[in-house]
Amino acid sequence: MKRPLIVQKFGGTSVGSVERIENVAEHVIRAKYSGKQVVVVVSAMSGETNRLMALAKQVDKVPNARELDVLLSAGEQVSMALLAMTLDRMGHKAVSLTGAQAGIKTNRIHNDATISDIDTQAIEHYLQQDQIVIVAGFQGINDLGDITTLGRGGSDTTAVTLAGALKAEECQIFTDVDGVYSCDPRVVSNAKRIAQIDYPTMEEMARKGAKVLHLPCVQYARNNRVPVRVVSSFTEGSGTLVCGESVCTGLTGIAIQKDLVAIGVAAAQVESVDKQCKMLGIESYWLTQANQNELLIKAEHSDKLKLVIEDKITQEQQVGLLTLVGTKAREQVSHYQQLLKFSDISVLHFFEDEHSISLVLTPSTIDRAANLLHDGHIINDGALSREEKQVYLG
Amino acid sequence: MKRPLIVQKFGGTSVGSVERIENVAEHVIRAKYSGKQVVVVVSAMSGETNRLMALAKQVDKVPNARELDVLLSAGEQVSMALLAMTLDRMGHKAVSLTGAQAGIKTNRIHNDATISDIDTQAIEHYLQQDQIVIVAGFQGINDLGDITTLGRGGSDTTAVTLAGALKAEECQIFTDVDGVYSCDPRVVSNAKRIAQIDYPTMEEMARKGAKVLHLPCVQYARNNRVPVRVVSSFTEGSGTLVCGESVCTGLTGIAIQKDLVAIGVAAAQVESVDKQCKMLGIESYWLTQANQNELLIKAEHSDKLKLVIEDKITQEQQVGLLTLVGTKAREQVSHYQQLLKFSDISVLHFFEDEHSISLVLTPSTIDRAANLLHDGHIINDGALSREEKQVYLG
């Protein structure tokens, strides 16, 4: 059972200055005035994590992992205290809690910890006193009592996990964009905000490169049925609501990833290379076409992998991935290929997943392909008004 | 029983940059190489506390006290992590602990908490692993689980209290001066470093205005028999060792305080004003001469006191206090008065304490009086060599 409680998460840009923190306080107070209990998760002020990281790098190129967590976690401590002071000045009782104080337990992996459990006792104590509770994002404590920090998108994970543990009716992710778009608006200027999206589709978008929500965050929300709303800190609007299991029909969006490498491997080596990827925790796709076996991985992982499979590599190529997400995607693959062919964009490979078709392209053609396919095919019932639908119907 | 363990405390200037933290690490490693266990207490990097305080003041002129402690305590978290990383890079196992992690329990008074107890379990755990333990100065945790910060000189208090709890053989306060001087060297250029000083004399020096060690710190050290050494972070030398109960003979030093106010009060009001001072926690001296009753307090407290005794004040005057500390002081009071009279410096009042004589002077004459009395009378067996003694014998 959900309860009338909202978790709101504000990223580094949203708390980037004392003025912006006032703006955050107004969002928080609005939620409180609507009669809900409010738990707020904050990141470090933008620039602060970089400043602290630069100090650490001045000391040591590879700083001690435990101590890096001690250092970086000071960042959220500053923003959460400033937000609590601001709310207090505005006449609202608020209390800030570090990850440890908020009972956010993690495993022992420093710099990339996973939340194992949340002991909500302290938070519930303050909620019962009708206080606004502010929790440091991105950090927790392990069973040794050491401070840990979560991996990428850590504050989102804190927020969604807290929302799950507290049975919040909604987890609101405030950010600098006003929702999830049908494609990255910096690439496709016609991209439209999606008003509502189901978990499986959002999960596939995130897995294939949409950056607004991190994959583990979506997966946690889905598994724990936490409705997540992506909304802008700076403009009014209802953003994008992520919830529900029934996959919406049609094409929802296009996810793109530009920083991939396709590594050719001899057929006899596929099994051992696959094993090594898994051991190193590197996400990979196998592209098999005729006698060619190519491994698709993120460019940032290629150096690490090449250290162990150097001798097994037959060729290597930088590529991009364009993924059309939606139930309709698989029906239309030949149509996509045709459209791209007419525009002299060659598809190197393609592969299917349950609700998507992914096209492997040369990186330089990605943006053009995204615009062509988006404007030719995207149909989204949630995002587009009746008039827009007519324009965008493929 | 003492054990072979040294507590070293480094102030904000000593950890003011990554380069200076390297210098701190060298002091720590030297102590470790001498075969001792080492516990290090650090302040925030110089400037950091001011930066954080400025952010808080931007939010609210009187920021919420609990949240100010959350904010400020982030400062030490940065310096302690950087020191641990530096030691780690230099090949020494080190671990940093926040006040809460180090088991430093305080009362509930935010921004001016007092240590009530230290649970040394975590520190002992890491010491058993032969690690250097770095503890955040100036901070602790109260029985509600809230972060607190100590009052003025907080990191010194953390260090001395830890040294007491851990039965350290010495608590070393590293600072930007190389010891306790016979008078403030910025006032008396002939002032000499005192090699060793007993607790009662140091306590009297601190009570009467010597700033190198705060009074509560000296009192704690005395009550718990913690030998304290004041030593420079930046120059070699054995500094000043504070230990022992037997008061050294002669004159040890001159303490000066320039920021005092003498408030005249009618005889009938003395008792009620005295009561109000105690209620407000304002330290005060009564100066009684003929029919005049004057109250001596720090100028910084005068506004607060005047709010409640406004109508009882007959006169008010800014004054300074010069205190000669040492067993010989009380014998020589007429001599001092004579010396000052010859130099046209009038003594407004004087009063005795167990090991000192305090002279109330007009603020503008304090520096000249200090130089005259210092060069004419200071004898310190610890600080001065045989030749120096002959020069300084009064």
JSON list of C-alpha atoms in Angstrom, two decimals, chain A residues 18-19 21-22 45 48 51-52 55-56 58-64 66-71 73-75 77-82 84-89 94-98 101 126 141 144-147, chain B residues 18-19 21-22 45 48 51-52 55-56 58-64 66-71 73-75 77-82 84-89 94-98 101 126 141 144-147:
[
{"chain": "A", "resi": 18, "resn": "VAL", "atom": "CA", "xyz": [22.17, 29.43, -2.60]},
{"chain": "A", "resi": 19, "resn": "GLU", "atom": "CA", "xyz": [19.65, 31.02, -4.98]},
{"chain": "A", "resi": 21, "resn": "ILE", "atom": "CA", "xyz": [18.50, 26.05, -3.28]},
{"chain": "A", "resi": 22, "resn": "GLU", "atom": "CA", "xyz": [15.73, 28.58, -2.57]},
{"chain": "A", "resi": 45, "resn": "MET", "atom": "CA", "xyz": [26.25, 21.31, -5.45]},
{"chain": "A", "resi": 48, "resn": "GLU", "atom": "CA", "xyz": [31.67, 20.48, -5.75]},
{"chain": "A", "resi": 51, "resn": "ARG", "atom": "CA", "xyz": [36.51, 20.25, -6.86]},
{"chain": "A", "resi": 52, "resn": "LEU", "atom": "CA", "xyz": [36.88, 17.45, -4.30]},
{"chain": "A", "resi": 55, "resn": "LEU", "atom": "CA", "xyz": [42.00, 17.67, -4.61]},
{"chain": "A", "resi": 56, "resn": "ALA", "atom": "CA", "xyz": [42.11, 13.87, -4.38]},
{"chain": "A", "resi": 58, "resn": "GLN", "atom": "CA", "xyz": [46.44, 16.15, -6.57]},
{"chain": "A", "resi": 59, "resn": "VAL", "atom": "CA", "xyz": [47.26, 13.73, -3.74]},
{"chain": "A", "resi": 60, "resn": "ASP", "atom": "CA", "xyz": [47.21, 10.52, -5.73]},
{"chain": "A", "resi": 61, "resn": "LYS", "atom": "CA", "xyz": [46.30, 9.55, -9.31]},
{"chain": "A", "resi": 62, "resn": "VAL", "atom": "CA", "xyz": [44.40, 6.58, -7.94]},
{"chain": "A", "resi": 63, "resn": "PRO", "atom": "CA", "xyz": [43.26, 7.76, -4.51]},
{"chain": "A", "resi": 64, "resn": "ASN", "atom": "CA", "xyz": [42.50, 5.24, -1.78]},
{"chain": "A", "resi": 66, "resn": "ARG", "atom": "CA", "xyz": [37.69, 4.18, 1.11]},
{"chain": "A", "resi": 67, "resn": "GLU", "atom": "CA", "xyz": [39.03, 7.69, 1.66]},
{"chain": "A", "resi": 68, "resn": "LEU", "atom": "CA", "xyz": [37.69, 8.93, -1.67]},
{"chain": "A", "resi": 69, "resn": "ASP", "atom": "CA", "xyz": [34.23, 8.02, -0.38]},
{"chain": "A", "resi": 70, "resn": "VAL", "atom": "CA", "xyz": [34.86, 9.92, 2.87]},
{"chain": "A", "resi": 71, "resn": "LEU", "atom": "CA", "xyz": [35.95, 12.93, 0.81]},
{"chain": "A", "resi": 73, "resn": "SER", "atom": "CA", "xyz": [30.40, 12.31, 0.71]},
{"chain": "A", "resi": 74, "resn": "ALA", "atom": "CA", "xyz": [31.21, 15.68, 2.29]},
{"chain": "A", "resi": 75, "resn": "GLY", "atom": "CA", "xyz": [29.71, 17.23, -0.87]},
{"chain": "A", "resi": 77, "resn": "GLN", "atom": "CA", "xyz": [26.53, 17.13, 3.47]},
{"chain": "A", "resi": 78, "resn": "VAL", "atom": "CA", "xyz": [26.97, 20.77, 2.41]},
{"chain": "A", "resi": 79, "resn": "SER", "atom": "CA", "xyz": [23.95, 20.93, 0.09]},
{"chain": "A", "resi": 80, "resn": "MET", "atom": "CA", "xyz": [21.61, 19.08, 2.45]},
{"chain": "A", "resi": 81, "resn": "ALA", "atom": "CA", "xyz": [22.48, 21.37, 5.36]},
{"chain": "A", "resi": 82, "resn": "LEU", "atom": "CA", "xyz": [21.99, 24.49, 3.22]},
{"chain": "A", "resi": 84, "resn": "ALA", "atom": "CA", "xyz": [17.51, 22.45, 5.64]},
{"chain": "A", "resi": 85, "resn": "MET", "atom": "CA", "xyz": [18.61, 25.96, 6.73]},
{"chain": "A", "resi": 86, "resn": "THR", "atom": "CA", "xyz": [16.69, 27.50, 3.85]},
{"chain": "A", "resi": 87, "resn": "LEU", "atom": "CA", "xyz": [13.50, 25.61, 4.73]},
{"chain": "A", "resi": 88, "resn": "ASP", "atom": "CA", "xyz": [13.97, 26.54, 8.38]},
{"chain": "A", "resi": 89, "resn": "ARG", "atom": "CA", "xyz": [14.32, 30.22, 7.48]},
{"chain": "A", "resi": 94, "resn": "ALA", "atom": "CA", "xyz": [13.37, 20.31, 8.26]},
{"chain": "A", "resi": 95, "resn": "VAL", "atom": "CA", "xyz": [16.19, 18.02, 9.22]},
{"chain": "A", "resi": 96, "resn": "SER", "atom": "CA", "xyz": [19.08, 16.74, 7.13]},
{"chain": "A", "resi": 97, "resn": "LEU", "atom": "CA", "xyz": [20.54, 13.24, 7.41]},
{"chain": "A", "resi": 98, "resn": "THR", "atom": "CA", "xyz": [23.74, 11.74, 6.01]},
{"chain": "A", "resi": 101, "resn": "GLN", "atom": "CA", "xyz": [22.10, 8.65, 9.65]},
{"chain": "A", "resi": 126, "resn": "TYR", "atom": "CA", "xyz": [11.25, 12.79, 11.91]},
{"chain": "A", "resi": 141, "resn": "ILE", "atom": "CA", "xyz": [27.36, 3.08, 5.07]},
{"chain": "A", "resi": 144, "resn": "LEU", "atom": "CA", "xyz": [32.01, -2.07, 8.80]},
{"chain": "A", "resi": 145, "resn": "GLY", "atom": "CA", "xyz": [30.68, 1.41, 9.53]},
{"chain": "A", "resi": 146, "resn": "ASP", "atom": "CA", "xyz": [32.59, 2.89, 6.59]},
{"chain": "A", "resi": 147, "resn": "ILE", "atom": "CA", "xyz": [31.13, 5.58, 4.36]},
{"chain": "B", "resi": 18, "resn": "VAL", "atom": "CA", "xyz": [47.71, 19.44, -0.48]},
{"chain": "B", "resi": 19, "resn": "GLU", "atom": "CA", "xyz": [51.41, 20.40, -0.13]},
{"chain": "B", "resi": 21, "resn": "ILE", "atom": "CA", "xyz": [49.16, 17.95, 4.11]},
{"chain": "B", "resi": 22, "resn": "GLU", "atom": "CA", "xyz": [52.28, 16.19, 2.79]},
{"chain": "B", "resi": 45, "resn": "MET", "atom": "CA", "xyz": [41.67, 23.27, 5.79]},
{"chain": "B", "resi": 48, "resn": "GLU", "atom": "CA", "xyz": [37.19, 26.13, 4.48]},
{"chain": "B", "resi": 51, "resn": "ARG", "atom": "CA", "xyz": [33.76, 29.46, 3.11]},
{"chain": "B", "resi": 52, "resn": "LEU", "atom": "CA", "xyz": [31.08, 27.20, 4.58]},
{"chain": "B", "resi": 55, "resn": "LEU", "atom": "CA", "xyz": [27.35, 30.01, 2.47]},
{"chain": "B", "resi": 56, "resn": "ALA", "atom": "CA", "xyz": [25.29, 29.57, 5.64]},
{"chain": "B", "resi": 58, "resn": "GLN", "atom": "CA", "xyz": [23.93, 33.77, 2.64]},
{"chain": "B", "resi": 59, "resn": "VAL", "atom": "CA", "xyz": [20.98, 31.55, 3.53]},
{"chain": "B", "resi": 60, "resn": "ASP", "atom": "CA", "xyz": [20.22, 32.97, 6.96]},
{"chain": "B", "resi": 61, "resn": "LYS", "atom": "CA", "xyz": [21.85, 35.53, 9.25]},
{"chain": "B", "resi": 62, "resn": "VAL", "atom": "CA", "xyz": [21.31, 33.16, 12.15]},
{"chain": "B", "resi": 63, "resn": "PRO", "atom": "CA", "xyz": [21.43, 29.73, 10.51]},
{"chain": "B", "resi": 64, "resn": "ASN", "atom": "CA", "xyz": [19.67, 26.79, 12.15]},
{"chain": "B", "resi": 66, "resn": "ARG", "atom": "CA", "xyz": [21.74, 21.82, 14.08]},
{"chain": "B", "resi": 67, "resn": "GLU", "atom": "CA", "xyz": [22.23, 22.30, 10.35]},
{"chain": "B", "resi": 68, "resn": "LEU", "atom": "CA", "xyz": [25.19, 24.62, 10.82]},
{"chain": "B", "resi": 69, "resn": "ASP", "atom": "CA", "xyz": [26.91, 21.73, 12.58]},
{"chain": "B", "resi": 70, "resn": "VAL", "atom": "CA", "xyz": [26.08, 19.37, 9.69]},
{"chain": "B", "resi": 71, "resn": "LEU", "atom": "CA", "xyz": [27.53, 21.95, 7.29]},
{"chain": "B", "resi": 73, "resn": "SER", "atom": "CA", "xyz": [31.56, 19.24, 10.04]},
{"chain": "B", "resi": 74, "resn": "ALA", "atom": "CA", "xyz": [31.98, 18.57, 6.31]},
{"chain": "B", "resi": 75, "resn": "GLY", "atom": "CA", "xyz": [35.16, 20.68, 6.55]},
{"chain": "B", "resi": 77, "resn": "GLN", "atom": "CA", "xyz": [35.86, 15.35, 6.56]},
{"chain": "B", "resi": 78, "resn": "VAL", "atom": "CA", "xyz": [37.74, 16.77, 3.57]},
{"chain": "B", "resi": 79, "resn": "SER", "atom": "CA", "xyz": [41.07, 17.31, 5.33]},
{"chain": "B", "resi": 80, "resn": "MET", "atom": "CA", "xyz": [41.03, 13.96, 7.13]},
{"chain": "B", "resi": 81, "resn": "ALA", "atom": "CA", "xyz": [40.34, 12.05, 3.89]},
{"chain": "B", "resi": 82, "resn": "LEU", "atom": "CA", "xyz": [43.11, 13.93, 2.05]},
{"chain": "B", "resi": 84, "resn": "ALA", "atom": "CA", "xyz": [44.62, 9.45, 4.85]},
{"chain": "B", "resi": 85, "resn": "MET", "atom": "CA", "xyz": [45.07, 9.33, 1.05]},
{"chain": "B", "resi": 86, "resn": "THR", "atom": "CA", "xyz": [48.46, 11.02, 1.36]},
{"chain": "B", "resi": 87, "resn": "LEU", "atom": "CA", "xyz": [49.64, 8.52, 3.98]},
{"chain": "B", "resi": 88, "resn": "ASP", "atom": "CA", "xyz": [48.29, 5.66, 1.86]},
{"chain": "B", "resi": 89, "resn": "ARG", "atom": "CA", "xyz": [50.20, 6.91, -1.17]},
{"chain": "B", "resi": 94, "resn": "ALA", "atom": "CA", "xyz": [45.74, 4.96, 7.53]},
{"chain": "B", "resi": 95, "resn": "VAL", "atom": "CA", "xyz": [42.04, 5.32, 8.11]},
{"chain": "B", "resi": 96, "resn": "SER", "atom": "CA", "xyz": [40.00, 8.47, 8.71]},
{"chain": "B", "resi": 97, "resn": "LEU", "atom": "CA", "xyz": [37.02, 8.66, 11.07]},
{"chain": "B", "resi": 98, "resn": "THR", "atom": "CA", "xyz": [34.36, 11.33, 11.53]},
{"chain": "B", "resi": 101, "resn": "GLN", "atom": "CA", "xyz": [32.66, 7.10, 13.73]},
{"chain": "B", "resi": 126, "resn": "TYR", "atom": "CA", "xyz": [42.22, 0.13, 13.74]},
{"chain": "B", "resi": 141, "resn": "ILE", "atom": "CA", "xyz": [27.66, 13.19, 17.88]},
{"chain": "B", "resi": 144, "resn": "LEU", "atom": "CA", "xyz": [20.03, 11.84, 19.33]},
{"chain": "B", "resi": 145, "resn": "GLY", "atom": "CA", "xyz": [22.50, 10.83, 16.64]},
{"chain": "B", "resi": 146, "resn": "ASP", "atom": "CA", "xyz": [22.91, 14.45, 15.51]},
{"chain": "B", "resi": 147, "resn": "ILE", "atom": "CA", "xyz": [26.24, 15.90, 14.44]}
]
